[in-house]
Coordinates of C-alpha atoms and ligand atoms in Angstrom, one line a residue:
M2 CA 157.9 75.2 28.1
T3 CA 157.0 74.4 31.6
Q4 CA 159.5 72.8 34.0
S5 CA 158.5 69.8 36.1
I6 CA 158.2 69.8 39.8
R7 CA 158.5 66.6 41.8
I8 CA 155.8 66.1 44.4
F9 CA 157.0 64.4 47.6
D10 CA 154.1 63.4 49.8
T11 CA 155.0 63.3 53.6
T12 CA 151.4 62.7 54.9
M13 CA 152.5 59.4 56.3
R14 CA 155.6 60.6 58.0
D15 CA 155.5 64.3 58.9
G16 CA 151.7 64.2 58.6
E17 CA 151.4 61.3 61.0
Q18 CA 153.6 63.2 63.6
S19 CA 150.7 65.5 64.0
P20 CA 149.3 64.9 67.5
G21 CA 146.5 62.4 67.3
A22 CA 146.9 61.7 63.6
S23 CA 148.1 58.0 63.8
M24 CA 147.2 55.6 60.9
T25 CA 147.0 51.8 61.0
H26 CA 149.2 49.6 58.8
D27 CA 146.3 48.9 56.4
E28 CA 145.3 52.4 56.2
K29 CA 148.7 53.4 55.3
I30 CA 148.8 50.9 52.6
E31 CA 145.4 52.2 51.3
L32 CA 146.6 55.8 51.3
A33 CA 149.9 54.8 49.5
K34 CA 147.9 53.1 46.7
L35 CA 145.8 56.2 46.2
L36 CA 149.0 58.4 46.2
E37 CA 150.6 56.1 43.5
D38 CA 147.3 56.3 41.5
M39 CA 147.4 60.0 41.6
R40 CA 151.1 59.8 40.3
V41 CA 152.7 61.4 43.3
D42 CA 156.5 61.2 42.5
V43 CA 157.8 60.2 46.0
I44 CA 155.8 58.8 48.9
E45 CA 157.5 59.2 52.4
A46 CA 155.9 56.1 54.0
G47 CA 157.4 56.6 57.6
F48 CA 160.3 56.7 60.0
P49 CA 161.3 53.0 60.2
I50 CA 163.6 53.2 63.3
A51 CA 160.7 54.9 65.2
S52 CA 158.8 51.7 66.0
Q53 CA 158.3 48.1 64.7
G54 CA 154.9 49.3 63.4
D55 CA 156.5 52.1 61.4
F56 CA 159.1 49.7 60.0
E57 CA 156.5 47.2 58.9
A58 CA 154.3 49.8 57.3
V59 CA 157.2 51.2 55.2
Q60 CA 158.2 47.7 54.3
A61 CA 154.7 46.8 53.2
I62 CA 154.4 49.9 51.1
A63 CA 157.7 49.2 49.6
R64 CA 156.5 45.7 48.5
T65 CA 153.2 47.3 47.2
I66 CA 154.2 50.4 45.4
K67 CA 155.6 50.0 41.9
T68 CA 155.5 53.5 40.0
S69 CA 156.1 56.1 42.8
T70 CA 159.5 56.3 44.7
V71 CA 159.1 54.9 48.3
C72 CA 161.0 56.8 50.8
G73 CA 161.8 56.3 54.5
L74 CA 163.2 58.8 56.9
S75 CA 166.3 58.3 59.1
R76 CA 168.6 60.3 61.5
A77 CA 172.3 60.3 60.8
G78 CA 173.2 57.3 62.8
A79 CA 174.2 54.0 61.1
K80 CA 171.5 52.1 62.9
D81 CA 168.7 54.5 61.7
I82 CA 170.0 54.3 58.0
E83 CA 170.4 50.5 58.0
R84 CA 166.8 50.0 59.4
C85 CA 165.6 52.5 56.7
A86 CA 167.5 50.6 54.0
E87 CA 165.9 47.4 55.1
A88 CA 162.4 48.8 55.2
V89 CA 162.6 50.3 51.6
R90 CA 164.6 47.5 50.1
P91 CA 161.6 45.7 48.4
A92 CA 160.6 48.8 46.4
P93 CA 161.5 49.1 42.7
L94 CA 162.2 52.7 43.3
K95 CA 163.5 53.5 46.7
R96 CA 165.0 56.4 48.5
I97 CA 166.7 57.0 51.9
H98 CA 166.1 60.3 53.4
T99 CA 168.6 61.2 56.1
F100 CA 168.7 64.4 58.1
I101 CA 170.6 66.3 60.8
S102 CA 170.2 69.8 62.2
T103 CA 172.5 72.5 61.1
S104 CA 171.3 75.6 62.9
P105 CA 173.3 76.9 66.0
I106 CA 170.4 76.4 68.2
H107 CA 169.7 72.8 67.3
M108 CA 173.3 71.9 67.2
K109 CA 174.0 73.3 70.7
H110 CA 170.9 72.3 72.6
K111 CA 169.4 69.4 70.7
L112 CA 172.3 67.4 69.3
Q113 CA 175.0 68.8 71.7
M114 CA 177.5 68.5 68.8
E115 CA 180.3 70.8 67.5
P116 CA 179.6 72.1 63.9
E117 CA 182.7 70.1 62.7
A118 CA 181.2 66.9 64.1
V119 CA 178.0 67.7 62.3
L120 CA 179.8 68.0 59.0
E121 CA 181.4 64.5 59.7
A122 CA 178.1 63.1 60.5
I123 CA 176.6 64.4 57.2
H124 CA 179.5 62.8 55.3
G125 CA 179.2 59.5 57.1
S126 CA 175.4 59.2 56.9
V127 CA 175.0 60.1 53.3
S128 CA 177.9 57.8 52.3
L129 CA 176.5 54.9 54.2
A130 CA 173.0 55.5 52.7
R131 CA 174.6 55.4 49.1
N132 CA 175.6 51.8 49.8
F133 CA 172.0 50.8 49.8
T134 CA 170.5 53.1 47.1
D135 CA 171.6 55.7 44.6
D136 CA 168.6 57.8 45.4
V137 CA 169.6 59.7 48.8
E138 CA 168.0 62.7 50.0
W139 CA 169.7 64.8 52.7
S140 CA 168.0 67.3 54.8
A141 CA 169.5 70.2 56.7
E142 CA 167.0 70.4 59.6
D143 CA 166.3 74.0 60.6
A144 CA 168.0 75.2 57.3
T145 CA 166.2 78.6 57.5
R146 CA 167.8 79.4 61.0
T147 CA 171.3 78.1 59.9
E148 CA 174.3 80.4 59.4
R149 CA 174.6 80.7 55.7
D150 CA 178.3 79.9 55.4
F151 CA 177.8 76.8 57.4
L152 CA 174.8 75.8 55.4
L153 CA 176.9 76.2 52.2
R154 CA 179.5 73.8 53.6
A155 CA 177.1 71.3 54.9
V156 CA 175.3 71.1 51.5
E157 CA 178.6 70.7 49.8
V158 CA 179.6 67.9 52.1
A159 CA 176.2 66.1 51.5
I160 CA 176.7 66.5 47.6
R161 CA 180.2 65.2 47.7
A162 CA 179.1 62.3 49.8
G163 CA 176.6 61.4 47.1
A164 CA 173.3 63.0 48.0
T165 CA 171.0 63.3 45.0
T166 CA 168.3 65.5 46.6
I167 CA 169.2 68.4 48.9
N168 CA 166.3 69.5 51.1
L169 CA 166.3 72.9 53.0
P170 CA 163.4 72.7 55.3
D171 CA 161.8 75.7 57.0
T172 CA 161.4 73.3 60.1
V173 CA 159.8 75.9 62.5
G174 CA 157.8 77.8 59.8
Y175 CA 159.8 80.9 60.4
S176 CA 160.6 82.1 57.0
F177 CA 159.1 84.7 54.7
P178 CA 158.6 83.7 51.1
S179 CA 161.1 86.4 49.8
E180 CA 163.8 85.0 52.3
Y181 CA 163.1 81.4 51.4
G182 CA 163.3 81.9 47.6
A183 CA 166.6 83.8 48.1
L184 CA 167.9 81.0 50.3
F185 CA 167.6 78.6 47.4
A186 CA 169.0 80.9 44.8
D187 CA 172.0 81.4 47.0
V188 CA 172.8 78.0 47.8
I189 CA 172.3 76.8 44.2
A190 CA 174.6 79.6 43.0
N191 CA 177.3 79.1 45.5
V192 CA 177.7 75.3 46.3
P193 CA 179.9 73.4 43.8
G194 CA 177.8 70.6 42.3
A195 CA 174.6 72.1 43.0
D196 CA 173.6 71.8 39.4
E197 CA 173.9 67.9 39.6
V198 CA 171.2 67.5 42.3
I199 CA 167.6 68.4 43.0
F200 CA 166.8 71.0 45.6
S201 CA 163.8 70.5 47.7
A202 CA 161.4 72.6 49.8
H203 CA 159.9 71.5 53.1
C204 CA 157.8 74.1 54.8
H205 CA 156.0 74.2 58.1
N206 CA 152.9 76.4 58.4
D207 CA 153.5 78.1 61.8
L208 CA 152.9 81.5 60.2
G209 CA 150.5 80.3 57.6
L210 CA 153.2 80.7 54.9
A211 CA 154.0 77.1 54.1
V212 CA 152.4 77.1 50.6
A213 CA 153.7 80.6 49.7
N214 CA 157.2 79.7 50.9
S215 CA 157.2 76.4 48.9
L216 CA 156.2 78.4 45.7
A217 CA 159.0 80.9 46.5
A218 CA 161.5 78.1 46.8
V219 CA 160.4 76.8 43.2
Q220 CA 161.1 80.5 42.0
G221 CA 164.4 80.2 43.7
G222 CA 165.4 76.9 41.9
A223 CA 163.8 74.1 43.9
R224 CA 162.4 71.3 41.8
Q225 CA 160.8 69.1 44.5
I226 CA 158.1 70.2 46.9
E227 CA 157.5 68.2 50.3
C228 CA 153.9 68.5 51.3
A229 CA 150.9 66.6 52.9
I230 CA 147.3 66.0 52.1
N231 CA 145.1 68.5 54.0
G232 CA 148.3 70.2 55.1
L233 CA 148.7 67.5 57.9
G234 CA 152.1 67.7 59.8
E235 CA 153.9 68.7 62.9
R236 CA 152.3 71.6 64.9
A237 CA 150.5 73.8 62.4
G238 CA 151.2 71.3 59.6
N239 CA 153.1 71.1 56.4
A240 CA 152.3 72.8 52.9
A241 CA 149.0 71.3 51.7
L242 CA 149.6 69.1 48.7
E243 CA 146.2 70.0 47.2
E244 CA 147.0 73.8 47.3
I245 CA 150.5 73.3 45.8
I246 CA 149.1 71.3 42.9
M247 CA 146.3 73.7 42.2
A248 CA 148.3 76.9 42.6
L249 CA 150.9 75.6 40.0
R250 CA 148.0 74.5 37.7
V251 CA 145.7 77.6 37.9
R252 CA 148.7 80.0 37.8
G253 CA 150.8 78.5 35.1
D254 CA 150.8 82.0 33.4
G255 CA 152.8 83.4 36.5
M256 CA 154.7 80.2 37.3
P257 CA 155.6 78.0 34.2
Y258 CA 156.0 74.8 36.3
S259 CA 153.9 71.5 36.2
T260 CA 153.5 68.5 38.2
V261 CA 152.2 65.1 37.0
V262 CA 149.7 64.7 39.7
D263 CA 146.1 63.8 38.9
A264 CA 144.2 66.7 40.5
T265 CA 140.8 65.0 40.1
R266 CA 141.7 62.7 42.9
L267 CA 142.5 65.5 45.4
M268 CA 139.0 65.5 47.0
M269 CA 139.0 61.9 47.5
A270 CA 142.6 61.9 49.0
S271 CA 141.6 64.7 51.3
K272 CA 138.4 62.8 52.5
M273 CA 140.6 59.5 52.9
V274 CA 143.1 61.3 55.1
S275 CA 140.4 63.0 57.1
R276 CA 138.7 59.8 57.7
I277 CA 141.8 57.8 58.6
T278 CA 143.1 60.5 61.0
G279 CA 139.8 61.6 62.4
F280 CA 140.9 65.2 61.6
P281 CA 137.8 67.1 60.1
V282 CA 138.6 69.4 57.0
Q283 CA 137.7 73.0 57.9
Y284 CA 134.8 74.1 55.8
N285 CA 136.8 77.0 54.2
K286 CA 139.7 75.0 53.5
A287 CA 141.2 76.0 50.0
I288 CA 140.5 73.4 47.3
V289 CA 139.1 70.7 49.4
G290 CA 136.9 72.5 52.0
K291 CA 133.2 71.9 51.8
N292 CA 132.6 75.6 51.0
A293 CA 135.6 76.0 48.6
F294 CA 133.1 76.1 45.7
A295 CA 130.0 77.3 47.4
H296 CA 128.5 80.6 46.6
E297 CA 126.2 82.1 49.3
S298 CA 125.6 85.8 48.5
G299 CA 122.9 86.7 45.9
I300 CA 125.4 88.9 44.0
H301 CA 127.9 85.8 43.6
Q302 CA 125.2 83.5 42.7
D303 CA 123.8 85.7 40.1
G304 CA 127.3 86.2 38.6
M305 CA 127.9 82.4 38.7
L306 CA 124.7 81.8 36.8
K307 CA 125.7 84.4 34.1
H308 CA 129.2 82.9 33.7
A309 CA 130.9 80.5 36.1
Q310 CA 134.4 82.2 35.8
T311 CA 132.9 85.4 37.3
Y312 CA 133.7 83.9 40.8
E313 CA 135.5 80.6 40.0
I314 CA 139.1 80.4 39.1
M315 CA 138.9 76.7 38.8
R316 CA 136.1 74.2 38.4
P317 CA 135.0 71.9 41.3
E318 CA 135.3 68.8 39.0
D319 CA 138.9 69.8 38.3
V320 CA 139.7 68.8 41.9
G321 CA 137.1 66.0 42.1
Q322 CA 134.5 68.0 44.1
G323 CA 131.1 66.9 43.0
A324 CA 128.0 69.2 43.6
T325 CA 126.0 68.0 46.6
N326 CA 123.3 66.6 44.8
L327 CA 120.2 64.5 45.7
V328 CA 121.2 60.9 44.8
M329 CA 118.9 58.3 46.0
G330 CA 116.2 57.2 48.3
K331 CA 114.9 54.0 49.8
H332 CA 113.8 52.7 46.4
S333 CA 117.3 52.7 44.9
G334 CA 118.6 49.4 44.3
R335 CA 122.0 47.6 44.6
H336 CA 122.9 48.3 40.8
A337 CA 122.3 52.1 41.1
F338 CA 124.2 52.3 44.4
K339 CA 127.2 50.4 43.0
D340 CA 127.1 52.8 39.9
K341 CA 127.0 55.8 42.3
L342 CA 129.9 54.5 44.4
R343 CA 132.0 54.0 41.2
D344 CA 131.2 57.6 40.0
M345 CA 132.4 58.8 43.3
G346 CA 135.6 57.0 43.0
Y347 CA 135.0 54.0 45.3
E348 CA 135.9 50.5 44.3
L349 CA 134.7 48.3 47.3
S350 CA 135.4 44.6 47.9
D351 CA 132.3 42.4 47.9
N352 CA 132.0 42.3 51.7
A353 CA 132.7 46.1 52.0
F354 CA 130.1 46.6 49.3
Q355 CA 127.4 44.5 51.1
D356 CA 128.2 46.4 54.3
A357 CA 127.9 49.8 52.6
F358 CA 124.7 48.8 51.0
G359 CA 123.1 47.7 54.2
R360 CA 124.1 50.9 55.8
F361 CA 122.6 52.9 52.9
K362 CA 119.3 51.1 53.0
A363 CA 119.1 51.6 56.8
L364 CA 119.9 55.3 56.4
A365 CA 117.3 55.7 53.5
D366 CA 114.7 54.2 55.7
R367 CA 115.2 56.9 58.3
K368 CA 116.3 59.8 56.0
K369 CA 114.1 61.3 53.3
H370 CA 116.9 62.4 51.0
V371 CA 120.2 60.7 50.7
Y372 CA 123.0 63.1 49.4
D373 CA 126.5 62.4 48.1
D374 CA 127.9 63.6 51.4
D375 CA 125.8 61.1 53.2
I376 CA 127.2 58.3 51.2
I377 CA 130.7 59.4 51.5
A378 CA 130.0 59.5 55.3
L379 CA 128.6 56.0 55.5
V380 CA 131.1 54.2 53.2
D381 CA 134.1 56.0 55.1
D382 CA 132.6 55.1 58.5
A383 CA 132.4 51.4 57.4
A384 CA 136.0 51.5 56.3
A385 CA 137.2 53.3 59.3
H386 CA 135.7 50.8 61.8
Y387 CA 136.4 47.7 59.8
D388 CA 139.3 46.6 61.9
D389 CA 138.0 47.9 65.3
A390 CA 138.5 45.4 68.0
I391 CA 135.9 47.2 70.1
K392 CA 132.4 47.4 68.4
V393 CA 129.2 48.9 69.4
M394 CA 126.4 46.4 68.8
R395 CA 123.4 48.0 70.6
L396 CA 122.6 51.1 72.4
R397 CA 119.7 52.5 74.4
V398 CA 119.8 55.8 76.0
V399 CA 117.4 57.6 78.4
A400 CA 117.7 61.3 78.0
G401 CA 115.4 64.4 78.5
T402 CA 114.2 66.4 81.4
D403 CA 113.2 63.7 83.7
G404 CA 116.6 61.8 83.7
P405 CA 118.5 60.2 85.2
Q406 CA 120.4 60.1 81.9
T407 CA 121.2 56.4 81.4
A408 CA 123.0 54.3 78.7
E409 CA 122.5 50.5 78.3
I410 CA 125.2 49.2 75.8
D411 CA 126.2 46.0 74.2
L412 CA 129.8 45.9 72.9
E413 CA 131.9 43.3 71.4
I414 CA 135.4 43.3 72.7
D415 CA 137.8 41.2 70.7
G416 CA 134.9 39.2 69.5
K417 CA 133.4 38.6 72.9
P418 CA 130.1 40.2 74.1
A419 CA 129.9 42.6 77.0
W420 CA 127.0 44.5 78.5
T421 CA 126.5 47.2 81.1
T422 CA 124.1 50.1 82.0
Q423 CA 125.7 53.4 83.5
R424 CA 124.3 56.9 84.4
G425 CA 125.9 60.1 83.4
N426 CA 125.6 63.9 83.6
G427 CA 123.8 64.0 80.3
P428 CA 123.4 61.4 77.6
V429 CA 126.8 61.6 76.0
D430 CA 128.6 61.3 79.6
A431 CA 126.3 58.2 80.1
V432 CA 127.4 56.6 77.0
F433 CA 131.0 57.2 77.6
N434 CA 130.7 56.1 81.3
A435 CA 129.1 52.9 80.0
I436 CA 132.0 52.2 77.5
S437 CA 134.7 53.2 80.1
A438 CA 133.1 50.7 82.5
L439 CA 133.6 47.9 79.9
V440 CA 137.0 49.1 78.7
P441 CA 138.8 50.7 81.8
H442 CA 141.5 53.1 80.8
S443 CA 143.1 56.3 82.0
A444 CA 142.8 58.4 79.0
I445 CA 141.6 62.0 79.0
L446 CA 139.1 63.2 76.4
D447 CA 140.7 66.1 74.8
L448 CA 138.1 66.7 72.1
Y449 CA 134.5 65.7 71.4
Q450 CA 133.1 67.4 68.4
V451 CA 129.8 67.0 66.5
H452 CA 128.8 68.3 63.0
A453 CA 126.0 67.6 60.7
V454 CA 127.0 65.9 57.3
T455 CA 124.2 67.7 55.4
E456 CA 121.4 70.1 56.2
G457 CA 118.2 69.3 57.9
T458 CA 117.2 67.8 61.3
D459 CA 117.5 64.4 59.9
A460 CA 121.0 64.9 58.9
Q461 CA 123.7 62.3 59.9
A462 CA 126.0 63.4 62.8
E463 CA 129.7 63.1 62.4
V464 CA 131.4 63.0 65.8
S465 CA 135.2 63.3 66.3
V466 CA 136.7 62.2 69.6
R467 CA 140.4 62.6 70.6
L468 CA 141.9 60.9 73.6
S469 CA 145.3 61.2 75.2
E470 CA 147.1 58.9 77.6
H471 CA 150.7 59.3 78.8
G472 CA 151.7 61.2 75.6
R473 CA 149.9 58.9 73.4
I474 CA 147.2 60.6 71.4
V475 CA 144.5 59.2 69.1
T476 CA 141.6 60.5 67.2
A477 CA 138.5 58.6 65.8
R478 CA 135.5 59.7 64.0
S479 CA 132.1 58.1 63.3
A480 CA 128.9 59.1 61.4
D481 CA 125.2 57.9 62.1
A482 CA 121.8 59.5 61.8
D483 CA 121.7 59.1 65.7
T484 CA 124.2 61.4 67.3
L485 CA 124.5 59.2 70.4
V486 CA 125.3 56.2 68.3
A487 CA 127.9 58.0 66.4
S488 CA 129.4 59.3 69.7
A489 CA 129.5 55.7 71.1
K490 CA 131.1 54.4 67.9
A491 CA 133.8 57.2 67.8
Y492 CA 134.7 56.7 71.4
A493 CA 134.8 53.0 71.2
S494 CA 137.0 53.2 68.1
A495 CA 139.4 55.7 69.8
L496 CA 139.8 53.5 72.7
A497 CA 140.6 50.5 70.3
R498 CA 143.3 52.6 68.6
L499 CA 144.7 53.7 71.9
R500 CA 144.9 50.0 73.1
A501 CA 146.6 49.0 69.8
K502 CA 149.1 51.9 70.1
R503 CA 149.8 50.9 73.9
E504 CA 150.3 47.4 72.7
R505 CA 152.7 48.4 70.0
G506 CA 154.6 50.5 72.6
E507 CA 154.4 53.5 70.4
D508 CA 155.1 56.9 71.9
A509 CA 155.2 60.4 70.3
Q510 CA 158.5 60.8 68.2
A511 CA 159.8 64.2 67.9
V512 CA 161.2 64.9 64.4
G513 CA 160.5 68.2 62.7
Ligands
KIV20 O1 160.6 69.8 59.3 C1 161.8 69.2 59.1 O2 162.8 69.7 59.2 C2 161.6 67.8 58.8 C3 162.8 67.1 58.4 C4 163.0 65.8 59.1 C5 162.8 66.9 56.9 O3 160.6 67.2 58.8
ZN21 ZN1 158.9 68.8 58.7

């Protein structure tokens, strides 16, 4: 008999705290719907007190999601908890997740509170949260650097006050698996009432141990794992949801635990999060990386042809990875394209479909072979830029040895046309100078990265751009058969996102 493990997704909360990984309101709803379809147990939708935008996104998700629990984060203060309660109120299944630091270093320097005052705050915050819902999670921030006796007292207070889930986060990614597993076993064995609640693991990946630590916690008695798609999260990120799901599935022989998550949507979730945040997935990323099921060496390929299990412990289709296959060309029609999109898990509205089909035709005219990855890039690109207030309408660039490198650009800014021509130190610089002339800003370009979607010199280029301005960081990505067009679109989109963030008055919020 396997025991079930709850999956708590924090992509939209801890994940969004990753510098540059902001998501729009509509993108959060889109992601929440996918997480619900995947049967994720708990969706941590945001930190409602952090900004009006966060509050509205959590509330909209609470109105939309019916079968997963919708959770909001709050610190220990009454205002935080009340705001959080208001945001999750419409959800049929709602949770308030409240936390406070318990380690000496956090209590002394961050909270500037005495330990006894922290215990009082735990009691007050959990009791208050219980007035709004009977599903209350309490987290001991920096639990792994907390003195054990104090942690036992703190957990006891939280349980007595009515917490139903107790989370012991490895906030700074400091623990070893053996220590983290033992921490759970110790707390569960020694705190009165521990058998009445669910214990949860929340691991950061600073030493690359987040997934290993989460699994060790399960062996120590945890029955909920907090994780994020693509391992998104503060600093080095959280435990990757896809790795947790597949580790439990593939190694059921060694760990008799199961989740109800539909693993065949993992690839789609990974691509959606990558598209929304503009964070590319590294090629060799476990489970969802482009190379996760690729076999390059002759010996491996030979083995694979004889028997797939020689080098594969799971099948690509188990996680929704299709083989990169030749799909279509310029003669493929609307019907075939629609079927292809459906096979790939995309259900587009009529308008989005028309847009995607138009882009597909334009690409097929320029590119001999159109692969699955090309289609994913163009559909995701259409979705990513749907709401952009700054759009690239036309671009002409002079490049090459003779120079001067010049870009002539037509933008549409809030629906109004704007035009300029500018020079630069190379074609990309000229393009960015032209956009900056029309959209003045003081942002710094932190990252400009190009990669080819498929093989061949006619491959689409996928460009990622990251900008920062007074602590606000945004990332945007775009794909096009023309590298300079993709660069212009990514830059314009990043500026649109930065402007939206500025207007919403959003600043970086520091929570573990
Ligand atoms: O890492 C951490 O401690 C957190 C808590 C707020 C749960 O994210
Ligand atoms: Zn965290």
